[in-house]
PDB file of C-alpha atoms in Angstrom:
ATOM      1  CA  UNK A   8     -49.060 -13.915  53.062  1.00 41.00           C
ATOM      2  CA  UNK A   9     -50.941 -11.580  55.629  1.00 43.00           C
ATOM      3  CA  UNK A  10     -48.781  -8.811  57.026  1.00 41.00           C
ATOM      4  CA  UNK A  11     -48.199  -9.191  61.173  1.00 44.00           C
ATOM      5  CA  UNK A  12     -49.447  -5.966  62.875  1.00 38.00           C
ATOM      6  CA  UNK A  13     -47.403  -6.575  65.923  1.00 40.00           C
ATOM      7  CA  UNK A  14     -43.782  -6.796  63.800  1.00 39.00           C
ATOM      8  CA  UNK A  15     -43.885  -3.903  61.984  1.00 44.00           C
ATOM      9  CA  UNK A  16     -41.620  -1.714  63.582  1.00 63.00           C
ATOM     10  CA  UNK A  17     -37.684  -1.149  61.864  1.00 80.00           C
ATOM     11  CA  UNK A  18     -35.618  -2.642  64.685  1.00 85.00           C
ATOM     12  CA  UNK A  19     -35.305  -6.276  64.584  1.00 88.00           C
ATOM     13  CA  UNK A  20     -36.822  -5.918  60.920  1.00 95.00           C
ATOM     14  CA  UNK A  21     -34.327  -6.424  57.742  1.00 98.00           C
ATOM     15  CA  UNK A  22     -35.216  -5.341  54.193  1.00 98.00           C
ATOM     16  CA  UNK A  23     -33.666  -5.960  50.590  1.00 98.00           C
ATOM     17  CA  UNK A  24     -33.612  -2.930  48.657  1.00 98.00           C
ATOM     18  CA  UNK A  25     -32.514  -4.071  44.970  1.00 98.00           C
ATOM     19  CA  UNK A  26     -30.187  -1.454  43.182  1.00 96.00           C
ATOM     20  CA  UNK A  27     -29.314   0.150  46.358  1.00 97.00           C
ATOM     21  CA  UNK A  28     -26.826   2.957  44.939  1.00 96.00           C
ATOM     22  CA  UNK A  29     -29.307   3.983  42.657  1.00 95.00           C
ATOM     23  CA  UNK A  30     -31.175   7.689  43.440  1.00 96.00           C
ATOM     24  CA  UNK A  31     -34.498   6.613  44.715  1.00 97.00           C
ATOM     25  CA  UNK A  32     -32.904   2.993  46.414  1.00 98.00           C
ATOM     26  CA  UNK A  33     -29.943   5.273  48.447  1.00 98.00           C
ATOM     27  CA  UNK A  34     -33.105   7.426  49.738  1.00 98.00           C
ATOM     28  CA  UNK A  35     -34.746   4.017  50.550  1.00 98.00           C
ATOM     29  CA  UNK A  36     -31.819   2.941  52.400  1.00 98.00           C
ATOM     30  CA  UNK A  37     -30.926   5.978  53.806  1.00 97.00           C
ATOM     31  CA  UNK A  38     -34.722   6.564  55.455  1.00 97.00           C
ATOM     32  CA  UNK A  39     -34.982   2.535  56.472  1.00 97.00           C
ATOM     33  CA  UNK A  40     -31.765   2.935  58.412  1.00 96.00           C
ATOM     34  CA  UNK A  41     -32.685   6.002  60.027  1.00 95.00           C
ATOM     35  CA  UNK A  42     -36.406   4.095  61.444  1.00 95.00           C
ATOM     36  CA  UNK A  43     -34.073   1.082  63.186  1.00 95.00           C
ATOM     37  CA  UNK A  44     -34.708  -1.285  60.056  1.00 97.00           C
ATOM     38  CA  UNK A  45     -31.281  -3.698  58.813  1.00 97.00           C
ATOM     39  CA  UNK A  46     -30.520  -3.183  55.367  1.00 98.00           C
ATOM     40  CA  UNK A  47     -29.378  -5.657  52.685  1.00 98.00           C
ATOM     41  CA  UNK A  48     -28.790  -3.646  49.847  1.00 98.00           C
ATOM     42  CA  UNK A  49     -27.502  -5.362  46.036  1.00 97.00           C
ATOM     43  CA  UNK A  50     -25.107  -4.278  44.093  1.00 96.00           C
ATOM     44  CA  UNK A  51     -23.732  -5.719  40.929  1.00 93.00           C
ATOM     45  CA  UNK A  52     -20.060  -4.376  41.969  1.00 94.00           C
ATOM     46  CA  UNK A  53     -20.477  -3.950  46.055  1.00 94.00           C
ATOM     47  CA  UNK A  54     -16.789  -2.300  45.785  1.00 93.00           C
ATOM     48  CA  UNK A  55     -17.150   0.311  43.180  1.00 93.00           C
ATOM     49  CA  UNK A  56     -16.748   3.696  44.566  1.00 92.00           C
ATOM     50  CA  UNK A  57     -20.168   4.785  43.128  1.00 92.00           C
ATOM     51  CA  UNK A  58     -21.960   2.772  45.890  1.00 95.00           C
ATOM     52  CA  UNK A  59     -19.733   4.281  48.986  1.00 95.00           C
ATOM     53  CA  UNK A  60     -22.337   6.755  50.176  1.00 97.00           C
ATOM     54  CA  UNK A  61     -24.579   4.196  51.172  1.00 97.00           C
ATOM     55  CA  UNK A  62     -21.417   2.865  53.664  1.00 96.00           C
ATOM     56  CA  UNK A  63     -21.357   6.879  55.105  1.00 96.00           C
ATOM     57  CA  UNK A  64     -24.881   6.754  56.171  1.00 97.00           C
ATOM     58  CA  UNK A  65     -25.661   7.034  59.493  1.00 96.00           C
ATOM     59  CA  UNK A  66     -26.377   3.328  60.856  1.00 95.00           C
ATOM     60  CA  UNK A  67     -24.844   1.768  57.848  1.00 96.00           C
ATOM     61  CA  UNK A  68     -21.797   0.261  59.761  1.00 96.00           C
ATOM     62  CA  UNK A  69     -23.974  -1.647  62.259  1.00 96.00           C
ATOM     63  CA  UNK A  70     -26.704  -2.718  59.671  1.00 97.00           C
ATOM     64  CA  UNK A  71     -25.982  -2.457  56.394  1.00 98.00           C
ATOM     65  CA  UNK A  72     -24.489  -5.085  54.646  1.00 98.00           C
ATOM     66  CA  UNK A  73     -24.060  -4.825  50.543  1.00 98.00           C
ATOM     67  CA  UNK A  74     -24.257  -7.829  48.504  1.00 97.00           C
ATOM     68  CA  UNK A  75     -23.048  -8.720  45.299  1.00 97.00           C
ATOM     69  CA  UNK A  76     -26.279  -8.964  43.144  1.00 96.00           C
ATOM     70  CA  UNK A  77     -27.479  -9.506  39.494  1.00 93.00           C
ATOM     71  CA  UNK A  78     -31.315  -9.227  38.417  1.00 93.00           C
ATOM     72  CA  UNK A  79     -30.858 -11.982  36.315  1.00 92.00           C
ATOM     73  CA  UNK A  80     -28.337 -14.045  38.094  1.00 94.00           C
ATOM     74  CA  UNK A  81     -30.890 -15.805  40.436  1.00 95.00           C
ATOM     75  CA  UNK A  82     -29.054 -17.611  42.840  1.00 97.00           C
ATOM     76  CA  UNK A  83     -27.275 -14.233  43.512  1.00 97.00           C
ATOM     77  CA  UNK A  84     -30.519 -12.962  45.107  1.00 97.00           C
ATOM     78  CA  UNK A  85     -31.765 -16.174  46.381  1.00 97.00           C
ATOM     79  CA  UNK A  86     -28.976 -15.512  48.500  1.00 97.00           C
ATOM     80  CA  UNK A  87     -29.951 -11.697  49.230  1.00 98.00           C
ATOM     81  CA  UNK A  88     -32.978 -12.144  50.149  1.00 98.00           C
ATOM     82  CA  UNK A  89     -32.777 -15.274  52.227  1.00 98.00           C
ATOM     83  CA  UNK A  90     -33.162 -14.206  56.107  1.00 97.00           C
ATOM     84  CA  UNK A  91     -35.044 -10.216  55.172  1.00 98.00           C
ATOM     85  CA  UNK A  92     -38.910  -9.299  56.066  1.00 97.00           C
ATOM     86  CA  UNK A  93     -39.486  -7.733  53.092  1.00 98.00           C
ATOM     87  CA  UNK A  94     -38.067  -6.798  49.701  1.00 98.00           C
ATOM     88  CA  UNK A  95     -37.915  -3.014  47.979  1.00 99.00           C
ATOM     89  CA  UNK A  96     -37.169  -3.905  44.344  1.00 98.00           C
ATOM     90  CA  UNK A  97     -36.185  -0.455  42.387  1.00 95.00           C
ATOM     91  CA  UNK A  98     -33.273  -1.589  40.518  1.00 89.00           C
ATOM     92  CA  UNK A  99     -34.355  -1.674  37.110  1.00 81.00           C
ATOM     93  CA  UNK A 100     -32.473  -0.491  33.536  1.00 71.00           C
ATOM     94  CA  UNK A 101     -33.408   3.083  32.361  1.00 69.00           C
ATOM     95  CA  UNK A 102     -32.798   2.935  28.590  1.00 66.00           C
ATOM     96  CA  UNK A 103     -34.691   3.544  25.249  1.00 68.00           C
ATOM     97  CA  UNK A 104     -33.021   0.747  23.861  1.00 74.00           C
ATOM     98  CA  UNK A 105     -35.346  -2.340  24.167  1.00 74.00           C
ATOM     99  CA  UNK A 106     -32.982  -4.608  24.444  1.00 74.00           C
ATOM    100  CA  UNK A 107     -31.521  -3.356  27.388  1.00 75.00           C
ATOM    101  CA  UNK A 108     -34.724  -2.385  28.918  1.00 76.00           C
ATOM    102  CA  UNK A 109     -37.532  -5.057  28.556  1.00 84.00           C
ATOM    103  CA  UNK A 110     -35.420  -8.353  28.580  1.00 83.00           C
ATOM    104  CA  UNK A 111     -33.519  -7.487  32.441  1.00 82.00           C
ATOM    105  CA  UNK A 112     -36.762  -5.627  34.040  1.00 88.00           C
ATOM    106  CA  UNK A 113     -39.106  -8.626  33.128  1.00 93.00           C
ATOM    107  CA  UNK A 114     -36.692 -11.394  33.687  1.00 93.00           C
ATOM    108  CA  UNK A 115     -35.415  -9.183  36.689  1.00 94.00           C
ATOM    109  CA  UNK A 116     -38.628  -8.729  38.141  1.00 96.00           C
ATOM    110  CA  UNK A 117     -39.609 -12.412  38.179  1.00 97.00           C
ATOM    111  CA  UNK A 118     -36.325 -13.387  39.760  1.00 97.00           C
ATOM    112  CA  UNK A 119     -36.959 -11.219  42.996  1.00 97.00           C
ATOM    113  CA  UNK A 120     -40.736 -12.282  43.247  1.00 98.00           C
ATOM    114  CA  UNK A 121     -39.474 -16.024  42.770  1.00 98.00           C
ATOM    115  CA  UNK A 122     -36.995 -15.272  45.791  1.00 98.00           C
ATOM    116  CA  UNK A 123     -38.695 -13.390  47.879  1.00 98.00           C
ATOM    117  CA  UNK A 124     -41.390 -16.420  47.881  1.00 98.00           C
ATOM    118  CA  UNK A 125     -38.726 -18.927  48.555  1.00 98.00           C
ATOM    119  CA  UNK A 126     -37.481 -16.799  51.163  1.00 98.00           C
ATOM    120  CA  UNK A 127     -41.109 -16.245  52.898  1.00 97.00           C
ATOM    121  CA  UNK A 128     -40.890 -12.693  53.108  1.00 98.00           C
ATOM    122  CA  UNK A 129     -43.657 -10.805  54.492  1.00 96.00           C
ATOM    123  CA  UNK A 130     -43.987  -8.081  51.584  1.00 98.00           C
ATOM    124  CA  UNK A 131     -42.334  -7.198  48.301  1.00 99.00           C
ATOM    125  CA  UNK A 132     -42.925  -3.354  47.298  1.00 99.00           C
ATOM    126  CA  UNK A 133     -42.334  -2.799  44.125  1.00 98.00           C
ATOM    127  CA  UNK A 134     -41.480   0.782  42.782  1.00 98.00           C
ATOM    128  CA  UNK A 135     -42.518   0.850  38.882  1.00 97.00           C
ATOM    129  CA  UNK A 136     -43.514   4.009  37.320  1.00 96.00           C
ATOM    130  CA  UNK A 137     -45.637   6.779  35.434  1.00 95.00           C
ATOM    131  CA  UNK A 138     -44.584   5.106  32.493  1.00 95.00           C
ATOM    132  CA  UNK A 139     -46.674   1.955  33.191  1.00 97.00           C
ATOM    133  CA  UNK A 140     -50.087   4.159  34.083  1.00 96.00           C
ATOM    134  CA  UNK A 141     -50.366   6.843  32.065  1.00 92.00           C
ATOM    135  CA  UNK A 142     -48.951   6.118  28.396  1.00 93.00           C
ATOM    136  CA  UNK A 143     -52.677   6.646  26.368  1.00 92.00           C
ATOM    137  CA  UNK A 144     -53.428   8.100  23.426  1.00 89.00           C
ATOM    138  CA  UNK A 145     -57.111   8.020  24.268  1.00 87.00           C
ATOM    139  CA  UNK A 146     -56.993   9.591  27.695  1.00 84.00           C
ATOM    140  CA  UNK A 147     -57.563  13.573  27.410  1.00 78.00           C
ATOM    141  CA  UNK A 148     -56.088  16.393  30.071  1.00 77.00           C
ATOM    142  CA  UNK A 149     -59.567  16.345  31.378  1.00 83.00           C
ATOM    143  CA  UNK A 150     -59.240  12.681  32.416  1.00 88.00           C
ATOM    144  CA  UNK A 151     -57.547  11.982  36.075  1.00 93.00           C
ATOM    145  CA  UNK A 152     -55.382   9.328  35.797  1.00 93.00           C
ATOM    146  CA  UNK A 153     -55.472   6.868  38.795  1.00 96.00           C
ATOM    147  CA  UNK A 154     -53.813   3.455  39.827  1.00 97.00           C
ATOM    148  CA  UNK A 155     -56.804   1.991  37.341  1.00 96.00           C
ATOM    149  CA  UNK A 156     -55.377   3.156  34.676  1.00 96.00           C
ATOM    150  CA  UNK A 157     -52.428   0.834  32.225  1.00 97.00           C
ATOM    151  CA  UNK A 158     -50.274   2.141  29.172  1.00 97.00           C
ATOM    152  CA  UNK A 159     -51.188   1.218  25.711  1.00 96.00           C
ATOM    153  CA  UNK A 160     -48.684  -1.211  25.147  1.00 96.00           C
ATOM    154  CA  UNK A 161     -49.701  -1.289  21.564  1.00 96.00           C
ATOM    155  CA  UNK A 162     -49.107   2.465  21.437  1.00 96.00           C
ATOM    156  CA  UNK A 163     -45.571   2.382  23.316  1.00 94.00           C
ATOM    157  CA  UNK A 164     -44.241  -0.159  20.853  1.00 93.00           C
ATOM    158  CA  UNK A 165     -45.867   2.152  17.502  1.00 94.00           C
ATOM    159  CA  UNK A 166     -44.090   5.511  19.257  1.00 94.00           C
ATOM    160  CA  UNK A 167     -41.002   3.319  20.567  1.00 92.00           C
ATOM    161  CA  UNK A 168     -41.577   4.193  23.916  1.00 91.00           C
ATOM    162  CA  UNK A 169     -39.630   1.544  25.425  1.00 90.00           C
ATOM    163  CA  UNK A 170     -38.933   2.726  29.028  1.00 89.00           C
ATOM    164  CA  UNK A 171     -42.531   2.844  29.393  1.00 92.00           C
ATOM    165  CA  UNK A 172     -43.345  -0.039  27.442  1.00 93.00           C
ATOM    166  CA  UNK A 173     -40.513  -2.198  29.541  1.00 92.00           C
ATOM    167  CA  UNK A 174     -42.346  -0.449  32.578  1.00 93.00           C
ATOM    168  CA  UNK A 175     -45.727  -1.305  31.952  1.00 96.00           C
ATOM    169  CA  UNK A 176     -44.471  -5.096  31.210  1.00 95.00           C
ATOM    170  CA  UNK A 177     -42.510  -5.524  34.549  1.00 95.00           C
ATOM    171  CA  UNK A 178     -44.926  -4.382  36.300  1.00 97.00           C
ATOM    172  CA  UNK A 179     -47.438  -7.179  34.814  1.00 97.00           C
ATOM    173  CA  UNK A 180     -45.431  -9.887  35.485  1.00 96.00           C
ATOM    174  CA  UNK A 181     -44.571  -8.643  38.957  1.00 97.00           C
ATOM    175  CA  UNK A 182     -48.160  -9.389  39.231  1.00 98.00           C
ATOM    176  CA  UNK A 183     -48.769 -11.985  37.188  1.00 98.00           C
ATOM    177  CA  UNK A 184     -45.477 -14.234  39.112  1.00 98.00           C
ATOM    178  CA  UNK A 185     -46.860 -12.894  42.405  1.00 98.00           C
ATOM    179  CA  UNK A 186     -50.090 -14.117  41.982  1.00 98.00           C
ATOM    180  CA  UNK A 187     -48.877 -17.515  41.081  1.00 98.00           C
ATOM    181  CA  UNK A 188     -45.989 -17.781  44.064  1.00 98.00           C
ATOM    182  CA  UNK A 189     -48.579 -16.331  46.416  1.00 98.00           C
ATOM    183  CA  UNK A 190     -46.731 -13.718  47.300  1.00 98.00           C
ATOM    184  CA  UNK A 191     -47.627 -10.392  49.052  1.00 98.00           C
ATOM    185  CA  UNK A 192     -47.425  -7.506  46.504  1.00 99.00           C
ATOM    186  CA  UNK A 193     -47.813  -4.184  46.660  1.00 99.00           C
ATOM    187  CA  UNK A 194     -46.360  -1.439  43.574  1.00 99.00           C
ATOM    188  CA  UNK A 195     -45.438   2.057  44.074  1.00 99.00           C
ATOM    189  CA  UNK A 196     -46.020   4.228  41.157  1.00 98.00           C
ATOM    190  CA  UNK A 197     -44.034   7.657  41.262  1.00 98.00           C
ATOM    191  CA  UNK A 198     -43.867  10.188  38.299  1.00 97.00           C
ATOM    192  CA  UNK A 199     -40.590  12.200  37.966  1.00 96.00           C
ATOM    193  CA  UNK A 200     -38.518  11.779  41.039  1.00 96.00           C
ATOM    194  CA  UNK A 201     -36.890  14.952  41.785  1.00 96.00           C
ATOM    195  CA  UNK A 202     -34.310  16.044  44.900  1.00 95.00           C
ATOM    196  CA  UNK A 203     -31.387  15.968  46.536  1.00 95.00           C
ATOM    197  CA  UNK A 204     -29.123  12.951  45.562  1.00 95.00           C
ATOM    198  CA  UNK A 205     -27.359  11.103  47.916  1.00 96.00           C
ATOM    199  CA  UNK A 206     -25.510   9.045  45.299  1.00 94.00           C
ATOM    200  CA  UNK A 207     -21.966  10.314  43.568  1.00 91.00           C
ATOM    201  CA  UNK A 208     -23.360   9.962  39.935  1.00 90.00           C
ATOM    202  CA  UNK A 209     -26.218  12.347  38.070  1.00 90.00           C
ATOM    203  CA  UNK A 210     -29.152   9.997  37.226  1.00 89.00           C
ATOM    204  CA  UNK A 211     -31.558  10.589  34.335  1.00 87.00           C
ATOM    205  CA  UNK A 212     -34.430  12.523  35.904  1.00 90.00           C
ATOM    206  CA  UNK A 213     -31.829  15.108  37.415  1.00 92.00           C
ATOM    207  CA  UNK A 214     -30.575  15.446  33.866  1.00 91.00           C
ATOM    208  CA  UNK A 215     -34.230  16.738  32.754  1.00 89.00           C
ATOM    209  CA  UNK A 216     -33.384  19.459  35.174  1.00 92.00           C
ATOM    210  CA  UNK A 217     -29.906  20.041  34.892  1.00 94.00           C
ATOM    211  CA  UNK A 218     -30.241  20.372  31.500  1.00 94.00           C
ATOM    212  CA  UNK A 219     -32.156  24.214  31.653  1.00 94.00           C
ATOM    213  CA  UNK A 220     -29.221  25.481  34.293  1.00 94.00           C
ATOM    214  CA  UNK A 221     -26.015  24.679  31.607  1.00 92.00           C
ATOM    215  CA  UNK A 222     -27.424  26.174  28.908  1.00 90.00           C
ATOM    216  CA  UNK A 223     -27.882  22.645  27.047  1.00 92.00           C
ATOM    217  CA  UNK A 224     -31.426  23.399  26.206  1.00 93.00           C
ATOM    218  CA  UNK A 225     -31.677  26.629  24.462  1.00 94.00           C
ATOM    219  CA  UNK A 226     -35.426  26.163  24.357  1.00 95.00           C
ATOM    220  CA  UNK A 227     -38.186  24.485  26.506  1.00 95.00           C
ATOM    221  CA  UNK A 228     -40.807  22.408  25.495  1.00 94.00           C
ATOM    222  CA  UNK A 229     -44.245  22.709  25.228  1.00 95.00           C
ATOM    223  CA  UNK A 230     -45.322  19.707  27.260  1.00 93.00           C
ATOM    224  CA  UNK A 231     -46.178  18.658  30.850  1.00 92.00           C
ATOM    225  CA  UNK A 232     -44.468  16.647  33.578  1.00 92.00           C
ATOM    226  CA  UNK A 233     -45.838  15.226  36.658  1.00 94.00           C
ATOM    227  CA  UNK A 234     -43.015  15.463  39.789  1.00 96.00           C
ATOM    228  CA  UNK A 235     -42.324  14.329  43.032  1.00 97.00           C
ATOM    229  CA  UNK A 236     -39.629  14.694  45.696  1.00 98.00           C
ATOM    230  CA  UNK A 237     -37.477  11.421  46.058  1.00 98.00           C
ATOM    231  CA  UNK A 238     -37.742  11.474  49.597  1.00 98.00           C
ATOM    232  CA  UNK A 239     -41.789  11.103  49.536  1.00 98.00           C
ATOM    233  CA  UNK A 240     -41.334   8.334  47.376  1.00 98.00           C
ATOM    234  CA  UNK A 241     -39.032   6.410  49.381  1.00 98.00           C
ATOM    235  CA  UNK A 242     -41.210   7.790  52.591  1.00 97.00           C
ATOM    236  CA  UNK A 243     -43.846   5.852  50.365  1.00 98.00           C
ATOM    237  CA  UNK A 244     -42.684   2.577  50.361  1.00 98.00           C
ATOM    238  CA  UNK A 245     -42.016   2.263  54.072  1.00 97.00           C
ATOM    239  CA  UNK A 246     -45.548   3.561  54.388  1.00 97.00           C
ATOM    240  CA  UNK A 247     -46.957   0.520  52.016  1.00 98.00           C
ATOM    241  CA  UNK A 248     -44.600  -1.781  53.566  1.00 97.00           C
ATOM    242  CA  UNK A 249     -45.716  -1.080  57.564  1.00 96.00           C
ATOM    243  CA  UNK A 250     -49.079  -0.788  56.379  1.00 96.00           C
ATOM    244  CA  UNK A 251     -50.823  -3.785  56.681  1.00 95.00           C
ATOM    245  CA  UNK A 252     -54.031  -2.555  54.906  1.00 96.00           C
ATOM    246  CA  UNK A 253     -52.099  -1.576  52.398  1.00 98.00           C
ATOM    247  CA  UNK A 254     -52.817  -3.558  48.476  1.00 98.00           C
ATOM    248  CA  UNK A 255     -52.412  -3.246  44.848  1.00 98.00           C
ATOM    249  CA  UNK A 256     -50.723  -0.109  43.311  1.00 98.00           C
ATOM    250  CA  UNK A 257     -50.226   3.441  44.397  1.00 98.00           C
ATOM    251  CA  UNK A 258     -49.497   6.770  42.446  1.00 98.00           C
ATOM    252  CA  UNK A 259     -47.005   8.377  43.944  1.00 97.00           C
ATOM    253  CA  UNK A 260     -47.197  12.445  42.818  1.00 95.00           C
ATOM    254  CA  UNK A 261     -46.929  15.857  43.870  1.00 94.00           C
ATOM    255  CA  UNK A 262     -47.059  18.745  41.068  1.00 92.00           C
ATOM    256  CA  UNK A 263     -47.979  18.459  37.303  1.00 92.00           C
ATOM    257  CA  UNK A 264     -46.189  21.414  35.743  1.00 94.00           C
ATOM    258  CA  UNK A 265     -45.541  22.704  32.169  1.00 95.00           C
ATOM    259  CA  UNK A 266     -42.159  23.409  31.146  1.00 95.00           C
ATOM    260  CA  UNK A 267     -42.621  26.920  30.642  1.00 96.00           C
ATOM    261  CA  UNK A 268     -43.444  27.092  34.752  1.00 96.00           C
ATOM    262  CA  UNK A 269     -40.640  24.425  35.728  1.00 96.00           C
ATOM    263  CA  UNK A 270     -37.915  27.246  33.963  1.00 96.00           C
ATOM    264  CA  UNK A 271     -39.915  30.352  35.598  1.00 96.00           C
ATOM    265  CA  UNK A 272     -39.237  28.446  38.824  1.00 96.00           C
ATOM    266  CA  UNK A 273     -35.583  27.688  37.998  1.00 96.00           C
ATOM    267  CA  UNK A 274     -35.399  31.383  37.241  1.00 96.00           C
ATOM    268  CA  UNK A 275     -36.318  32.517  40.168  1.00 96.00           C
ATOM    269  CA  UNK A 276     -33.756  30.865  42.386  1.00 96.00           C
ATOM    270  CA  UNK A 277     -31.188  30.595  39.845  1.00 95.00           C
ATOM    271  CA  UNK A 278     -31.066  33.920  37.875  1.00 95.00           C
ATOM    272  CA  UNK A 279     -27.485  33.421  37.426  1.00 96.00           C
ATOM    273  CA  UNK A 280     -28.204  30.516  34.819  1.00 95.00           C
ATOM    274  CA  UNK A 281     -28.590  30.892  30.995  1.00 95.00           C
ATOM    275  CA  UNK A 282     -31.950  29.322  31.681  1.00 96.00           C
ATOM    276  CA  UNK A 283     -34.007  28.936  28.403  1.00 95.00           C
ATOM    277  CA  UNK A 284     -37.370  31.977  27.631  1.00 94.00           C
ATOM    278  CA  UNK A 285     -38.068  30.071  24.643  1.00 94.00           C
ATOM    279  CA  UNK A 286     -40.665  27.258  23.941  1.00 95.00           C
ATOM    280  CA  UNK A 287     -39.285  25.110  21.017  1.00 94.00           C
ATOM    281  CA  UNK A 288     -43.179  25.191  19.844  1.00 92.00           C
ATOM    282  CA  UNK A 289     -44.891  28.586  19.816  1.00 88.00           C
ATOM    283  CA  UNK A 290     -47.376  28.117  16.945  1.00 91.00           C
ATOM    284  CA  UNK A 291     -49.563  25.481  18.796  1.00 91.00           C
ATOM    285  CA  UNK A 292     -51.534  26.123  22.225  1.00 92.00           C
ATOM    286  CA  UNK A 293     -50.010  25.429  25.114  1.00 92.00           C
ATOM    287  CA  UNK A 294     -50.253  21.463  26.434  1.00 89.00           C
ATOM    288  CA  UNK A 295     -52.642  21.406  29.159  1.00 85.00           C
ATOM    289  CA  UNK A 296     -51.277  19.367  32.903  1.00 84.00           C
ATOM    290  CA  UNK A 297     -52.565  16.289  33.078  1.00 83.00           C
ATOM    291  CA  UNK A 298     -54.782  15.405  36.353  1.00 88.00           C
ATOM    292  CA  UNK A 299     -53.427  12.468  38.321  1.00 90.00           C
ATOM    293  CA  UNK A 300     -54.887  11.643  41.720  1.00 93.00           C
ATOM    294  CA  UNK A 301     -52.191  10.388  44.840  1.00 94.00           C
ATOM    295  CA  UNK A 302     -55.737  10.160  46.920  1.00 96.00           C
ATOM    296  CA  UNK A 303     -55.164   6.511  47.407  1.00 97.00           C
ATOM    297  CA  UNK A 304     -51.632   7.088  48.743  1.00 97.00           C
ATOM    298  CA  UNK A 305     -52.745  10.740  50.876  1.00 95.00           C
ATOM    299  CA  UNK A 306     -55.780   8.093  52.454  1.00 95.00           C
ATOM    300  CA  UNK A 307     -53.279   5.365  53.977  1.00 92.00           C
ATOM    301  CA  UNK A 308     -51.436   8.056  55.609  1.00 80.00           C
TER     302      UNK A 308
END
């Protein structure tokens, strides 16, 4: 379904942003809100206090409403979606466990395409992940990685990688059942989403760097990390959604940093930390960044 030019702007416009309490989605909300958008947001519990930021926004009491919401409950976000423009699906589980992770992002993911075709929306953007791009044991530090580039499946399943696996398998199908419903797709890649949180609860990418200011990590590692502030990546989507150009997938990424630089940083404005001096691995040279190219993203504005 083409994207109107002339009915782009927030006001009058109303999104569904799955997952809304979550760190990126409460950014997503948060930004939507602020550009004159109305904002649907789901929520397995609605009520639970974890979710009563979003109601403190500013905007949220004239155009926010939060509805009770299941990925795999499907008349549940029939009902969500119904009535919005356009669909920012981000809730997704973020496990190691495969059971908890492949089953409810595929199924999940399916659900909300299936809807948001019944529902005629104009877009769905689609925030997957790092993990479904750059997961390769054949790809070198020399190599840029782009939005050409998959996971090995093969080789997430042998190192039981199943975040990136479950990743690289929603995202698929988000294509695959969008293709078939006809509907108007368009994915959002980020890499480590870093900043501020609006939401009551410490996610798991804050945890990698929470981690170096308790003193839990006595040691860094010697590896590399791609990152990218949460509010470019919700900034992002609206930019892919309003876009009418916009298509296919978009890496979404800032800084590629090794450890041993992210705790020299952390040192610097926290020198009253036990941050860690240490790599865990000082006998083999030290991992190379990897180069990953946002070009794509930088050229639609």
């Amino acid at each position: 379904m083409p994207v109107d030019a002339s009915s782009l702007s927030g006001q009058g416009q109303t999104i569904c942003v799955t997952g809304a309490g979550g760190f990126i989605a409460s950014w997503m909300v948060k930004l939507l809100l602020d550009k004159g958008y109305t904002v649907r947001g789901t929520a397995r519990n609605p009520a639970d206090p974890k979710n009563s930021h979003l109601r403190e926004l500013e905007g949220a009491e004239e155009r926010l409403t939060l509805c009770k919401a299941d990925l795999l409950d499907y008349e549940s976000l029939k009902e969500a979606i119904q009535g919005c423009d356009g669909v920012f699906h981000t809730a997704s589980p973020v496990t190691d466990d495969p059971e908890e992770m492949v089953e409810p992002a595929v199924n999940g993911t399916k659900n909300v395409i299936i809807a948001a075709a019944e529902a005629k929306v104009r877009r769905v953007v689609f925030t997957s992940s790092i993990g479904a791009v750059y997961m390769d044991p054949n790809k070198g530090p020399d190599v840029v990685i782009d939005e050409s580039c998959w996971s090995d499946l093969e080789f997430c399943k042998n190192t039981e990688n199943w975040y990136c696996y479950g990743k690289a398998v929603a995202e698929q199908a988000a294509w695959d059942m969008a293709k078939e419903k006809g509907v108007d797709l368009v994915v959002v890649n980020p890499v480590l989403v870093l900043g501020p949180l609006l939401q009551p609860t410490v996610n798991a990418s804050i945890v990698h760097i929470l981690k170096y200011l308790t003193g839990s990590a006595k040691t860094y590692a010697n590896s590399v990390q791609a990152y990218v502030h949460v509010r470019d990546v919700a900034l992002a989507h609206i930019l892919v959604f309003e876009t009418p150009s916009a298509s296919g997938r978009y890496l979404c990424s800032e800084s590629v940093l090794h450890r041993g630089e992210v705790v020299e940083i952390l040192a610097k404005f926290f020198p009253e930390y036990p941050i860690p001096t240490k790599c865990s691995d000082e006998k083999n040279p030290r991992k190379q960044p990897y180069k990953f190219s946002n070009q794509k993203l930088r050229d639609l504005g």
